[in-house]
mmCIF file of C-alpha atoms and ligand atoms in Angstrom:
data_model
loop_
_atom_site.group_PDB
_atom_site.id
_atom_site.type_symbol
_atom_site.label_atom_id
_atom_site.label_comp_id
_atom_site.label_asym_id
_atom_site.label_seq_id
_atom_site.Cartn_x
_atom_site.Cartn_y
_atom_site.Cartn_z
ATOM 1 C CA UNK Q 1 -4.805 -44.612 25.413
ATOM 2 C CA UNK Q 2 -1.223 -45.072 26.038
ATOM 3 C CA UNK Q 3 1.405 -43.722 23.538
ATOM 4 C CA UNK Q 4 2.285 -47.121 21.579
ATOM 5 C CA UNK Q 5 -0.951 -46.046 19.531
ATOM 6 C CA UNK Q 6 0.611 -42.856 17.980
ATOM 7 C CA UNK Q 7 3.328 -42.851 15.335
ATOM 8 C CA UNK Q 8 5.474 -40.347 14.574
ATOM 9 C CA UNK Q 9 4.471 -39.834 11.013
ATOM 10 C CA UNK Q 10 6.532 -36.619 9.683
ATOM 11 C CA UNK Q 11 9.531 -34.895 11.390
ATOM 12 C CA UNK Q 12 11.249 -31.593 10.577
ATOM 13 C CA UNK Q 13 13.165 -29.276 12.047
ATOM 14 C CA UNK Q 14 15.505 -26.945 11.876
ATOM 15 C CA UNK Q 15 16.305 -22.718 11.617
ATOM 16 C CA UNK Q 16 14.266 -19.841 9.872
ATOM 17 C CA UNK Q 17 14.781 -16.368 9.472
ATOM 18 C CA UNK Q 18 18.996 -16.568 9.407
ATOM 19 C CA UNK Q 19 19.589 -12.813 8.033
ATOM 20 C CA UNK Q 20 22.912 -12.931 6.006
ATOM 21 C CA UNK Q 21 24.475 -10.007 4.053
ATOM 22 C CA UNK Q 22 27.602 -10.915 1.930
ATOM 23 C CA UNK Q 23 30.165 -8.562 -0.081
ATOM 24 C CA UNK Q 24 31.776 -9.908 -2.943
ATOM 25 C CA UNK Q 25 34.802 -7.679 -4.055
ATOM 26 C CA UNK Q 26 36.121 -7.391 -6.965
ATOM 27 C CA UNK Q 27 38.559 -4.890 -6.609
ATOM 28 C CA UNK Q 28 36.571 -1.634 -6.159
ATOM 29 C CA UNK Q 29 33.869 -3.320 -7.994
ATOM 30 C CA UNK Q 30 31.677 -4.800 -5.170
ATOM 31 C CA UNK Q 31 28.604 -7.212 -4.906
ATOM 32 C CA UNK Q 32 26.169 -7.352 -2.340
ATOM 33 C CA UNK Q 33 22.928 -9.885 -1.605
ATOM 34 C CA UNK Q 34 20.913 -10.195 1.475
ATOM 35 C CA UNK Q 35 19.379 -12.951 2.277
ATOM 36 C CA UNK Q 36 16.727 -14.430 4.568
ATOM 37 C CA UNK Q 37 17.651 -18.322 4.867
ATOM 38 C CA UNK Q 38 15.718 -21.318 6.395
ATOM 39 C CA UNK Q 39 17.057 -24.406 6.558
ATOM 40 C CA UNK Q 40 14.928 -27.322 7.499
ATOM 41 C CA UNK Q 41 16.441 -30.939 8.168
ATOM 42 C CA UNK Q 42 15.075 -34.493 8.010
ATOM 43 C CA UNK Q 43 16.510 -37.863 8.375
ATOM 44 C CA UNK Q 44 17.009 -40.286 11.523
ATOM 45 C CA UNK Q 45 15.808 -37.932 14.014
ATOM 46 C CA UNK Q 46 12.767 -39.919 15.482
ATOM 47 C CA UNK Q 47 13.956 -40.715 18.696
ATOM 48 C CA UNK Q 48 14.839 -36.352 19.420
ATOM 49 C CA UNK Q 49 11.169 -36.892 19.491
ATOM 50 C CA UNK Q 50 10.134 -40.071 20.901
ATOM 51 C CA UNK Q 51 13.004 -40.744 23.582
ATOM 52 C CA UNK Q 52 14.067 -37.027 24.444
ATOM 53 C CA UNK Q 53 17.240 -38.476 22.807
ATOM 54 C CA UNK Q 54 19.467 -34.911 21.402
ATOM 55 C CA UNK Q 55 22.421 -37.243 20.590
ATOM 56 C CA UNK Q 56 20.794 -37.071 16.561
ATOM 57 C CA UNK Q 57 20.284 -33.698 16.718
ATOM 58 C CA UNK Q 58 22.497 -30.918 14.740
ATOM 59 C CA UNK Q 59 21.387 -28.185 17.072
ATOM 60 C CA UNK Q 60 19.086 -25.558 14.774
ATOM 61 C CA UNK Q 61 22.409 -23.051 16.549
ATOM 62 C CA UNK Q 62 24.576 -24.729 14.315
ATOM 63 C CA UNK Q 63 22.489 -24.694 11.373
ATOM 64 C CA UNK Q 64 22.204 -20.857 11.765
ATOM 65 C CA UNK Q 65 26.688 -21.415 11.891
ATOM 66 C CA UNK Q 66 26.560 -23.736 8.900
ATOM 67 C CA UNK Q 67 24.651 -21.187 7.271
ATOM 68 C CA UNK Q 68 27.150 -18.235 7.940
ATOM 69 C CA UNK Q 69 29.976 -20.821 6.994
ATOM 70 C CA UNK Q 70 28.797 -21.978 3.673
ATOM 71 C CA UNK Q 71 27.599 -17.665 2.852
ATOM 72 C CA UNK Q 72 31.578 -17.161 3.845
ATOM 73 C CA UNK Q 73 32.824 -19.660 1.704
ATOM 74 C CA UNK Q 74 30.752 -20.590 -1.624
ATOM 75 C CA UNK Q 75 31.987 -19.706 -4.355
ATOM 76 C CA UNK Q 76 28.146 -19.388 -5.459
ATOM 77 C CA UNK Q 77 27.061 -17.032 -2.987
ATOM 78 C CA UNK Q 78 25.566 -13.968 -5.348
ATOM 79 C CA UNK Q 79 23.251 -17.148 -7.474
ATOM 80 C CA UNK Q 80 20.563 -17.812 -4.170
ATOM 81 C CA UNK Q 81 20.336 -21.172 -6.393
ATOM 82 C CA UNK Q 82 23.419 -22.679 -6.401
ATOM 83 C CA UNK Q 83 23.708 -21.024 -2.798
ATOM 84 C CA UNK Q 84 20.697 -23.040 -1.146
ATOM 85 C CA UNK Q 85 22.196 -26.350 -3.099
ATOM 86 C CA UNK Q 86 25.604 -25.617 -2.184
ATOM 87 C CA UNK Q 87 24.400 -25.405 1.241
ATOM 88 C CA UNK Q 88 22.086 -28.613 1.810
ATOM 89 C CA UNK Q 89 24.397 -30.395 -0.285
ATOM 90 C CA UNK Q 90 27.068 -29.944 2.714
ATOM 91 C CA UNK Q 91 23.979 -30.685 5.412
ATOM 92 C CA UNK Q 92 23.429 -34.132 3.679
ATOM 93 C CA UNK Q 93 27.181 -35.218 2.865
ATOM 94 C CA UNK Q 94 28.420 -34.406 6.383
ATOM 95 C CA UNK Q 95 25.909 -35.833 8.891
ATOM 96 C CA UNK Q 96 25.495 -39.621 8.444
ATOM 97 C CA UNK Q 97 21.666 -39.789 9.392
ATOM 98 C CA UNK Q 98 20.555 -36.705 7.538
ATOM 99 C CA UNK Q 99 18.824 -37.462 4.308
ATOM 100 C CA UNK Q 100 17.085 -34.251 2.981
ATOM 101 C CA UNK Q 101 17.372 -30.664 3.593
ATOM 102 C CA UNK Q 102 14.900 -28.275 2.713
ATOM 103 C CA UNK Q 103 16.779 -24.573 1.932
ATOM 104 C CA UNK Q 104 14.467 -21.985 1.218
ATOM 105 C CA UNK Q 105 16.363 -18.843 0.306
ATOM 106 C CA UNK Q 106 14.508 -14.879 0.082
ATOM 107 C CA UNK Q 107 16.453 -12.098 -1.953
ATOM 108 C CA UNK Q 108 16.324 -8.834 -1.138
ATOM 109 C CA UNK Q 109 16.668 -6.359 -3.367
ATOM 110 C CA UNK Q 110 19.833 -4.475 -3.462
ATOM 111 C CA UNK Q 111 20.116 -2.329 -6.773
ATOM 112 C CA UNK Q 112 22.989 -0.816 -7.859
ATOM 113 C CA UNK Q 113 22.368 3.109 -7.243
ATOM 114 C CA UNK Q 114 23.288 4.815 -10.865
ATOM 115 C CA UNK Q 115 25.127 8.482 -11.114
ATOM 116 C CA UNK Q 116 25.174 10.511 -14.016
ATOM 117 C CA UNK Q 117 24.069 7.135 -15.630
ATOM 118 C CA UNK Q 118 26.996 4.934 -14.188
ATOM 119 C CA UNK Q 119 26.041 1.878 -12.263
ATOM 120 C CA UNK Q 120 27.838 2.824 -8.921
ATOM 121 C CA UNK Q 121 30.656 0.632 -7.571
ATOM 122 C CA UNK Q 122 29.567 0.086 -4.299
ATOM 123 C CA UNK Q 123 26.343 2.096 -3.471
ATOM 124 C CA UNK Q 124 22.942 0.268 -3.876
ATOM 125 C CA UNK Q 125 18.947 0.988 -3.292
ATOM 126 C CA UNK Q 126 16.631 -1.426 -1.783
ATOM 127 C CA UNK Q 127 14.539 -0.300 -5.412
ATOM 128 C CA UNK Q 128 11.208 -2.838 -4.609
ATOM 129 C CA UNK Q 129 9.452 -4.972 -1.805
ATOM 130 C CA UNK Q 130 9.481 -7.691 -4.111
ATOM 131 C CA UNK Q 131 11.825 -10.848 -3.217
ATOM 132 C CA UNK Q 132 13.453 -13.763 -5.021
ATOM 133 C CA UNK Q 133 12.673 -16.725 -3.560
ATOM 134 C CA UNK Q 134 14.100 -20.295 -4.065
ATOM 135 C CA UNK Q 135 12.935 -23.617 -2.808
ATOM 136 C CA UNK Q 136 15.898 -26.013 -2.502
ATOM 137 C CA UNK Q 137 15.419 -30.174 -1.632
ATOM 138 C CA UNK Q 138 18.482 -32.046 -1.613
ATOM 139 C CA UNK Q 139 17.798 -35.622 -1.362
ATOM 140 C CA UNK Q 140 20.506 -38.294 0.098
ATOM 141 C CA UNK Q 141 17.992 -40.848 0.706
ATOM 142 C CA UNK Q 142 19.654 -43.091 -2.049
ATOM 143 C CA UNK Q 143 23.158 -42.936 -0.547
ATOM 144 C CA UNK Q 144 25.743 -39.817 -0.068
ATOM 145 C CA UNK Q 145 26.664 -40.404 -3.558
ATOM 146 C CA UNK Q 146 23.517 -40.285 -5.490
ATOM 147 C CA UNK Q 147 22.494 -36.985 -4.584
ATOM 148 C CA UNK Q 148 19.163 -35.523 -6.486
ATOM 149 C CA UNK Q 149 18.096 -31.715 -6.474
ATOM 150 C CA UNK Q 150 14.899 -30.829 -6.663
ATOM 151 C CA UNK Q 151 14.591 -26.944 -7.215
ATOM 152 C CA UNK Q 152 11.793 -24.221 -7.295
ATOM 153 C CA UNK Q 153 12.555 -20.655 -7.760
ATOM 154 C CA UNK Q 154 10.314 -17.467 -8.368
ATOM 155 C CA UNK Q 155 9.088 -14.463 -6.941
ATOM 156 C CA UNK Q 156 7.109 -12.834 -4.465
ATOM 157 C CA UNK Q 157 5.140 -9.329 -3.863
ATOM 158 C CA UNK Q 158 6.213 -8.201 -7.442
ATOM 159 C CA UNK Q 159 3.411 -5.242 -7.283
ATOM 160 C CA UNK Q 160 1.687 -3.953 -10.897
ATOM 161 C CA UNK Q 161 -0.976 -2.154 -12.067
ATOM 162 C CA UNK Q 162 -2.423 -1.275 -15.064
ATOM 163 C CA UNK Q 163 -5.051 1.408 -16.175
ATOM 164 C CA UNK Q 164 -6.815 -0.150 -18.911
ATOM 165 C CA UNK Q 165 -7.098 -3.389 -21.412
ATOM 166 C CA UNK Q 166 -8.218 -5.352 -18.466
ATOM 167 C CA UNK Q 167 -12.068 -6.689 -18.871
ATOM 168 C CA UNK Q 168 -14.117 -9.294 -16.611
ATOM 169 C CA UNK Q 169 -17.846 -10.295 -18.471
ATOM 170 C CA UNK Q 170 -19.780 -13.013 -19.046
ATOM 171 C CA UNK Q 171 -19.472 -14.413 -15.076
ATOM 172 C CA UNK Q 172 -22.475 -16.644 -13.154
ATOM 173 C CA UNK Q 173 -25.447 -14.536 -12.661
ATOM 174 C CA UNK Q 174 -27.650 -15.309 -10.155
ATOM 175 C CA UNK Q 175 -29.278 -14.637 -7.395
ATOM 176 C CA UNK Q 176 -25.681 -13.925 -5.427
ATOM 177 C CA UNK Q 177 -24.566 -11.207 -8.179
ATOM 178 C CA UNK Q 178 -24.033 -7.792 -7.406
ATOM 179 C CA UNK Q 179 -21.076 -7.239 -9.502
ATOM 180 C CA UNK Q 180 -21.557 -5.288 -12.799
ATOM 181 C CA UNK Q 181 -19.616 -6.421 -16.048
ATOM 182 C CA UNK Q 182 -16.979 -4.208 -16.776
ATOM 183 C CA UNK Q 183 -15.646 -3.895 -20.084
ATOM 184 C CA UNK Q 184 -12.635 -1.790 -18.685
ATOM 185 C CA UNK Q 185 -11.270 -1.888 -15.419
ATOM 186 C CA UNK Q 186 -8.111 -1.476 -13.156
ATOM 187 C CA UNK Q 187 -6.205 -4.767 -12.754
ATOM 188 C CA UNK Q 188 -3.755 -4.811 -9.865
ATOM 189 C CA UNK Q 189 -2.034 -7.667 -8.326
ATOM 190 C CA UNK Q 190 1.052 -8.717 -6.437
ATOM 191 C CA UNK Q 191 2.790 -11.827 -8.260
ATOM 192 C CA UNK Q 192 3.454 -14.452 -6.590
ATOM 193 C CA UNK Q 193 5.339 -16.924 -8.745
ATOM 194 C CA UNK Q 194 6.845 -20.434 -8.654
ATOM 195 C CA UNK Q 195 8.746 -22.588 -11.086
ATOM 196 C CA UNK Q 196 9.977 -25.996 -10.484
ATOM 197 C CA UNK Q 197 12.693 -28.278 -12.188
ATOM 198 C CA UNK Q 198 13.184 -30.838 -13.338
ATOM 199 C CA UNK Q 199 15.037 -33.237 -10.987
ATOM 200 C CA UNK Q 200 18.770 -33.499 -11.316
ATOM 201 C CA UNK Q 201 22.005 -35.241 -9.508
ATOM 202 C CA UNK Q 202 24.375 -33.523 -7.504
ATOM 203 C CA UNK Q 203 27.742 -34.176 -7.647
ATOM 204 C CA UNK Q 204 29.211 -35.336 -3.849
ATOM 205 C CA UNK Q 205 31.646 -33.478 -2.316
ATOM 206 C CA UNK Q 206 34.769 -35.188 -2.677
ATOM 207 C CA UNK Q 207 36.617 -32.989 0.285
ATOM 208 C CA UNK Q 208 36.838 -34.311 3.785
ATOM 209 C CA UNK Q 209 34.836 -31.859 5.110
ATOM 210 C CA UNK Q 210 32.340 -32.150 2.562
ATOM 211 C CA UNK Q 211 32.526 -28.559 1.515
ATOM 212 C CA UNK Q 212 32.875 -28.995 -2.186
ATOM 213 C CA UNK Q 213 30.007 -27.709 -4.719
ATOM 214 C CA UNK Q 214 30.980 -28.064 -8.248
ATOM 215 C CA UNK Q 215 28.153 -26.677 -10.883
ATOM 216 C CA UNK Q 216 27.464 -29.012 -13.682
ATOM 217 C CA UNK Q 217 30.645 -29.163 -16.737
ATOM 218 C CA UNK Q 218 27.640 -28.156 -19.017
ATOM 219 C CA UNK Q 219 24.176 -25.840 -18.502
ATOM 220 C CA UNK Q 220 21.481 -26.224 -20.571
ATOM 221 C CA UNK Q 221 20.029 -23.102 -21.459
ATOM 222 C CA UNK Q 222 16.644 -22.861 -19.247
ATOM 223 C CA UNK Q 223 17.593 -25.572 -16.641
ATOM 224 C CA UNK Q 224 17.894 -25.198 -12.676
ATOM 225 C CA UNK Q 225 21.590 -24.115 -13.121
ATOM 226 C CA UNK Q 226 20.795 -21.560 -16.151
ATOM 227 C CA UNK Q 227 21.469 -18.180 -14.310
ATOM 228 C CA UNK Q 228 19.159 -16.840 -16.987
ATOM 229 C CA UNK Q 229 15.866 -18.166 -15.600
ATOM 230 C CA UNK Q 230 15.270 -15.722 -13.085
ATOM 231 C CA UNK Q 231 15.681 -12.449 -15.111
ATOM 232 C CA UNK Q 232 13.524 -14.353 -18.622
ATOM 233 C CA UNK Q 233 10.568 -14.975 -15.904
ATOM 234 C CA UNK Q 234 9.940 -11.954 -14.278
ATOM 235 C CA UNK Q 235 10.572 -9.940 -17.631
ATOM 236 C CA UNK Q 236 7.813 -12.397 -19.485
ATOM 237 C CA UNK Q 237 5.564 -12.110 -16.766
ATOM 238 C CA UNK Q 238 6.051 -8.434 -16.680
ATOM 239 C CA UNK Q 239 5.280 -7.969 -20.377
ATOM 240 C CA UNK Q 240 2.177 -10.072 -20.698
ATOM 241 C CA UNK Q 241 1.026 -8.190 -17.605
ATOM 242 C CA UNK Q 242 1.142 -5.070 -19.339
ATOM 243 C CA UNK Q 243 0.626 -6.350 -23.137
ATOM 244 C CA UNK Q 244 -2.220 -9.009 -22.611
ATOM 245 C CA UNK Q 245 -5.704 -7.609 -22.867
ATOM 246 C CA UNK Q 246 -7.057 -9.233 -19.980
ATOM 247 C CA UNK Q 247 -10.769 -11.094 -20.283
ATOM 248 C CA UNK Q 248 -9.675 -12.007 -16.314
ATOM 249 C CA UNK Q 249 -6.679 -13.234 -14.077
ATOM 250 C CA UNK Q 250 -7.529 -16.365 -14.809
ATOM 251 C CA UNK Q 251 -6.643 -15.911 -18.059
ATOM 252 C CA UNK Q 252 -3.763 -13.293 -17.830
ATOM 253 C CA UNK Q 253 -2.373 -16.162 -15.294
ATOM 254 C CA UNK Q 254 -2.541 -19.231 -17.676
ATOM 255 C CA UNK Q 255 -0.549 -16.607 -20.534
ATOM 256 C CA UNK Q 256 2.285 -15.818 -18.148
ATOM 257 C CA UNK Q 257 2.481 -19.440 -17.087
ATOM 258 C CA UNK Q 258 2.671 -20.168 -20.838
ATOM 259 C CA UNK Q 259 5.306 -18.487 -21.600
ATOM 260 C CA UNK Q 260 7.464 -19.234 -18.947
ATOM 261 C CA UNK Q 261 7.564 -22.884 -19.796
ATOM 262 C CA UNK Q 262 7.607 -21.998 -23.182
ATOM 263 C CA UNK Q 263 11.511 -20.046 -22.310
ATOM 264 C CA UNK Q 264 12.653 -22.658 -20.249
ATOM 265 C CA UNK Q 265 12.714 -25.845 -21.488
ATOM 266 C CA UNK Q 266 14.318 -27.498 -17.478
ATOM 267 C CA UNK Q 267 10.983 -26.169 -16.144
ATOM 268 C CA UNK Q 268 8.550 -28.969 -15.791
ATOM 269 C CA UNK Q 269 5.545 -25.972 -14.093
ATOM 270 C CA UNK Q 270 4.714 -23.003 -13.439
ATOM 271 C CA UNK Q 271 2.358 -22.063 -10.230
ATOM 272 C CA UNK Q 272 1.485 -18.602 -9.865
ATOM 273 C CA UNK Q 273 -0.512 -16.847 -7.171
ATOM 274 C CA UNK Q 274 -2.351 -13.617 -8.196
ATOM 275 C CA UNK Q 275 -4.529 -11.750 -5.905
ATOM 276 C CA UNK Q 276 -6.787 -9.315 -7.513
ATOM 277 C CA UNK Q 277 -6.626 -5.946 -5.671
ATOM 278 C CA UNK Q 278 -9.765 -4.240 -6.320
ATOM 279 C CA UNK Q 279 -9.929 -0.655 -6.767
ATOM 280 C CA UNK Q 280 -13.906 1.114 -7.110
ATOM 281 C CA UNK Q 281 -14.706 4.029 -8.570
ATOM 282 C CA UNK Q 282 -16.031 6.327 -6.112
ATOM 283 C CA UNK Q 283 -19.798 6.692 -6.809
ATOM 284 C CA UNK Q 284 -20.120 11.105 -6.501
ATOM 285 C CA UNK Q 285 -23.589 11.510 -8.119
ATOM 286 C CA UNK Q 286 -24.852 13.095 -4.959
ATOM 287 C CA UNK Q 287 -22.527 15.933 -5.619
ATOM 288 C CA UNK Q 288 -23.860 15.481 -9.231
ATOM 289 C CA UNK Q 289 -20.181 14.580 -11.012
ATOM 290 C CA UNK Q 290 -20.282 11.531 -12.749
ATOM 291 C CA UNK Q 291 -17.484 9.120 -12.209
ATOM 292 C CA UNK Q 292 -19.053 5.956 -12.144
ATOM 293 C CA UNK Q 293 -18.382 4.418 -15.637
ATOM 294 C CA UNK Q 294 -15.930 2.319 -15.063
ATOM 295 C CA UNK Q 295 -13.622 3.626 -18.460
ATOM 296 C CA UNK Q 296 -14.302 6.851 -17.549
ATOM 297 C CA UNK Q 297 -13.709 7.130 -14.230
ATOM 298 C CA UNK Q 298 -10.575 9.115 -12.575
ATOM 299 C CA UNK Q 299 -10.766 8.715 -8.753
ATOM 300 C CA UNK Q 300 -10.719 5.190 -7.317
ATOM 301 C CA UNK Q 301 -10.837 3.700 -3.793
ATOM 302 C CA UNK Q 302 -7.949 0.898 -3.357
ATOM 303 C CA UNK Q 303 -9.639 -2.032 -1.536
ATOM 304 C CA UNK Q 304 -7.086 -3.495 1.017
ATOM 305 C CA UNK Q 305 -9.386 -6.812 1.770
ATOM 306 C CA UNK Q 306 -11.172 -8.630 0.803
ATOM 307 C CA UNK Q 307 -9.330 -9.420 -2.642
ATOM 308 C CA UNK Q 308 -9.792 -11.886 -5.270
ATOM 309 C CA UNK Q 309 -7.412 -14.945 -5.330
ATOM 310 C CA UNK Q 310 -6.376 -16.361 -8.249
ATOM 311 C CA UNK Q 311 -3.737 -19.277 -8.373
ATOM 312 C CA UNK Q 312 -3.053 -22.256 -10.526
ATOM 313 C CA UNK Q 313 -0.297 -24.756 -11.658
ATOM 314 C CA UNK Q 314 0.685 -25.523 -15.577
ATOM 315 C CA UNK Q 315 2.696 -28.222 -16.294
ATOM 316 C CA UNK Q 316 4.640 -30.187 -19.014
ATOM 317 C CA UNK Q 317 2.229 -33.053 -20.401
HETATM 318 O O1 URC O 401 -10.432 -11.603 -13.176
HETATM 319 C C1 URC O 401 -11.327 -11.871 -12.361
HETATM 320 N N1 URC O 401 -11.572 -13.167 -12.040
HETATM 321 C C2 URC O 401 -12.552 -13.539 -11.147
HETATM 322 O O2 URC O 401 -12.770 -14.745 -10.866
HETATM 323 C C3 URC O 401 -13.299 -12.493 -10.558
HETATM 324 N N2 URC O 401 -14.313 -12.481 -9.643
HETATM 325 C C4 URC O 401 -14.623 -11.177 -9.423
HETATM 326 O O3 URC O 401 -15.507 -10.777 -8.612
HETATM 327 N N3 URC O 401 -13.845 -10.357 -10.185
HETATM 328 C C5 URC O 401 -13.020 -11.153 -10.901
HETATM 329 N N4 URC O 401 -12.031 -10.864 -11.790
#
């Protein structure tokens, strides 16, 4: 079979894993974020492929050097939003035969280290594993001028636990059950979660070097440029965690998604991805001490694997 009876039917490329840490000063007042950036490319690039032909590609070097560029000049370098547009908004507006890029942005934490209850100036703690994480697509494949974002944002390994009000009953039963009904349990789980815009224009660069991002004249409370979102979701998610009395993740997921979408009116859905961490009560009736019932037991084994896996998607109607 000779090559004529492939096609080349998807094509991306580009660099992952660009570390960046930038300082914003204000005076003695400083900012920090650290990001892990990956920016992903696709357009005209066939024949890099098909004819060993590098004259369409923007080496994945210079992507890394774009990325630097944009970090050193943005204006929106402390919003990982506006950052990741900002940044494939220059991709697609300088380079003729590029017509999407695909900016995923990871936060690290960097919290602001308080003394004798002042927020420190310039000293921060790395106060959680848990990252923000934005999906930028910025579309040219209309024309250099009718720029669309599409956005997702949300968080990753945000780790909870809770003691009590968490129940799982009335499951299958059958001849594969072994698990008892518990009408109180531990409920642990690291949230994963993902919101996604609505669609919007981008304004084009009007600079020659096509390093222009201007945020919209107006933002609409709850919409992909609201620098609200972030902070409303994880605090929602965080409360119904701890306030819902769960009948299962399932459920506990579909209240979280809920209320997200209920906050933020630019969201169109809400995926989350909850793994359930199991913890068992060690069984120690050999030793004659009872801590089997599950609401009264004290000493637990954590389960690293297997875990549950509980994910869905709710969306506008
Ligand atoms: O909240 C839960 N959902 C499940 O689907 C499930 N399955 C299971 O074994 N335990 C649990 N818990």
């Amino acid at each position: 079979m000779s090559d004529d009876s492939f096609v080349l039917s998807a094509a991306r490329y580009g660099k992952d894993k660009v570390r960046v840490l930038r300082i914003v000063r204000e005076g003695a007042w400083h900012h920090v974020v650290e990001y892990n950036v990956q920016v992903l490319l696709e357009g005209a690039i066939e024949t890099s492929y098909t004819q060993a032909d590098n004259s369409v590609v923007v080496a994945t070097d210079s992507m890394k050097n774009i990325t630097y560029y944009i970090a050193k000049i943005s204006p929106h370098i402390l919003v990982p939003e506006h950052f990741a547009l900002h940044l494939g908004t220059h991709i697609v507006s300088r380079y003729a035969h590029i017509a999407k890029a695909f900016v995923t942005v990871e936060q690290l934490r960097w919290s602001r280290i308080s003394i004798d209850g002042k927020d420190h100036p310039h000293a921060f703690i790395r106060d959680g594993d848990d990252k923000r994480v934005v999906r930028a697509e910025v579309d040219a494949t209309a024309g250099k001028d009718k720029i669309t974002g599409n956005l997702s944002a949300g968080l990753a390994d945000l780790l909870v636990l809770k003691s009590t009000e968490s129940a799982f009953t009335n499951f299958v039963r059958d001849r594969y059950t072994t698990l008892a009904e518990v009408d109180d349990r531990i409920l642990s789980t690291a949230i994963d979660l993902e919101y996604t815009f609505i669609p919007f224009p981008i304004a084009a660069p009007a600079d020659a070097q096509k390093e222009e991002f201007i945020l919209p004249p107006t933002i609409t409370p709850g919409s992909a440029f609201d620098i609200g979102v972030p902070a409303r979701a994880r605090t929602s998610t965080l409360h119904i965690f701890a306030t819902h009395n769960s009948a299962s993740v399932q459920a506990t997921l579909h209240r979280m998604a809920s209320a997200v979408l209920k906050e933020n009116p630019g969201v169109h859905s809400v995926r989350y991805a909850l793994p359930n961490k199991h913890y068992i009560p060690v069984d120690m009736r050999y030793i004659g001490v009872e801590n089997v019932k599950p609401s009264e037991a004290e000493v637990f084994m954590p389960i690293a694997a297997p875990s549950g896996l509980i994910t869905a998607t709710v969306s506008r109607k």
